[in-house]
mmCIF file of C-alpha atoms in Angstrom:
data_model
loop_
_atom_site.group_PDB
_atom_site.id
_atom_site.type_symbol
_atom_site.label_atom_id
_atom_site.label_comp_id
_atom_site.label_asym_id
_atom_site.label_seq_id
_atom_site.Cartn_x
_atom_site.Cartn_y
_atom_site.Cartn_z
ATOM 1 C CA MET A 1 -24.352 4.200 14.011
ATOM 2 C CA THR A 2 -20.883 5.134 15.012
ATOM 3 C CA ARG A 3 -19.933 8.651 15.824
ATOM 4 C CA ARG A 4 -16.818 10.642 15.554
ATOM 5 C CA SER A 5 -14.905 11.945 18.509
ATOM 6 C CA ASP A 6 -16.583 15.625 17.654
ATOM 7 C CA ASP A 7 -19.986 14.069 18.112
ATOM 8 C CA ARG A 8 -20.599 14.367 14.330
ATOM 9 C CA PRO A 9 -22.336 11.070 12.696
ATOM 10 C CA GLY A 10 -20.098 9.143 10.596
ATOM 11 C CA GLY A 11 -19.601 5.616 9.268
ATOM 12 C CA VAL A 12 -15.935 5.455 10.459
ATOM 13 C CA PRO A 13 -14.841 6.369 14.038
ATOM 14 C CA ASP A 14 -11.667 8.437 14.402
ATOM 15 C CA ALA A 15 -8.447 6.394 14.830
ATOM 16 C CA ASP A 16 -7.324 5.560 18.236
ATOM 17 C CA PRO A 17 -4.889 8.414 19.247
ATOM 18 C CA GLY A 18 -2.939 5.710 21.425
ATOM 19 C CA ALA A 19 -2.556 3.260 18.613
ATOM 20 C CA VAL A 20 1.059 2.164 17.814
ATOM 21 C CA ARG A 21 1.988 2.935 14.240
ATOM 22 C CA PRO A 22 5.091 2.127 12.352
ATOM 23 C CA SER A 23 7.484 4.882 12.412
ATOM 24 C CA GLY A 24 7.626 6.431 8.916
ATOM 25 C CA SER A 25 5.099 4.020 7.280
ATOM 26 C CA GLY A 26 3.502 6.890 5.284
ATOM 27 C CA GLU A 27 6.964 7.981 3.912
ATOM 28 C CA ILE A 28 7.755 4.378 3.065
ATOM 29 C CA LEU A 29 4.469 3.856 1.175
ATOM 30 C CA GLU A 30 5.166 7.189 -0.537
ATOM 31 C CA ARG A 31 8.568 6.141 -1.609
ATOM 32 C CA LEU A 32 7.384 2.851 -2.768
ATOM 33 C CA ALA A 33 4.599 4.314 -4.881
ATOM 34 C CA ALA A 34 7.159 6.731 -6.618
ATOM 35 C CA ILE A 35 9.352 3.644 -7.495
ATOM 36 C CA VAL A 36 6.389 1.756 -8.890
ATOM 37 C CA GLU A 37 5.283 4.842 -10.808
ATOM 38 C CA SER A 38 8.900 5.424 -12.215
ATOM 39 C CA ARG A 39 8.921 1.826 -13.602
ATOM 40 C CA LYS A 40 5.697 1.707 -15.373
ATOM 41 C CA GLY A 41 7.277 2.560 -18.800
ATOM 42 C CA ALA A 42 10.337 0.631 -17.998
ATOM 43 C CA ASP A 43 11.489 -2.284 -20.206
ATOM 44 C CA PRO A 44 10.025 -5.509 -18.751
ATOM 45 C CA ALA A 45 13.175 -7.345 -19.716
ATOM 46 C CA ARG A 46 15.225 -4.881 -17.279
ATOM 47 C CA SER A 47 12.734 -4.161 -14.544
ATOM 48 C CA TYR A 48 11.119 -6.807 -12.372
ATOM 49 C CA VAL A 49 8.284 -4.125 -11.479
ATOM 50 C CA ALA A 50 7.769 -3.524 -15.128
ATOM 51 C CA GLN A 51 7.391 -7.437 -15.601
ATOM 52 C CA LEU A 52 4.797 -7.518 -12.822
ATOM 53 C CA LEU A 53 2.924 -4.434 -14.507
ATOM 54 C CA ALA A 54 2.897 -6.017 -17.734
ATOM 55 C CA LYS A 55 1.564 -9.203 -16.369
ATOM 56 C CA GLY A 56 -1.356 -7.419 -15.092
ATOM 57 C CA PRO A 57 -3.352 -7.283 -11.608
ATOM 58 C CA ASP A 58 -3.280 -10.963 -10.888
ATOM 59 C CA ALA A 59 0.541 -11.149 -10.957
ATOM 60 C CA ILE A 60 0.779 -8.215 -8.962
ATOM 61 C CA LEU A 61 -1.637 -9.216 -6.301
ATOM 62 C CA LYS A 62 0.025 -12.552 -6.009
ATOM 63 C CA LYS A 63 3.424 -10.783 -5.431
ATOM 64 C CA ILE A 64 1.824 -8.588 -2.739
ATOM 65 C CA GLY A 65 0.461 -11.725 -1.029
ATOM 66 C CA GLU A 66 3.936 -13.529 -1.175
ATOM 67 C CA GLU A 67 5.647 -10.362 0.391
ATOM 68 C CA ALA A 68 2.804 -10.000 3.077
ATOM 69 C CA THR A 69 3.168 -13.673 4.379
ATOM 70 C CA GLU A 70 6.857 -12.970 4.621
ATOM 71 C CA THR A 71 6.279 -10.215 6.974
ATOM 72 C CA VAL A 72 4.145 -12.312 9.473
#
């Protein structure tokens, strides 16, 4: 069983305080989520995000996979 830094039992240890994190990654994800949310009701003929949302989870996950491979 793992323990947190305050010695309480827990399934997930505390994050490494010395870990390198991308600057502003939380803000970027919040902005991205806001854009996706704003496009949910958009016309799929005018919005690529709306097209993906209309096609469903498989199309969305395929696009995420494509973009993820470009970042590696």
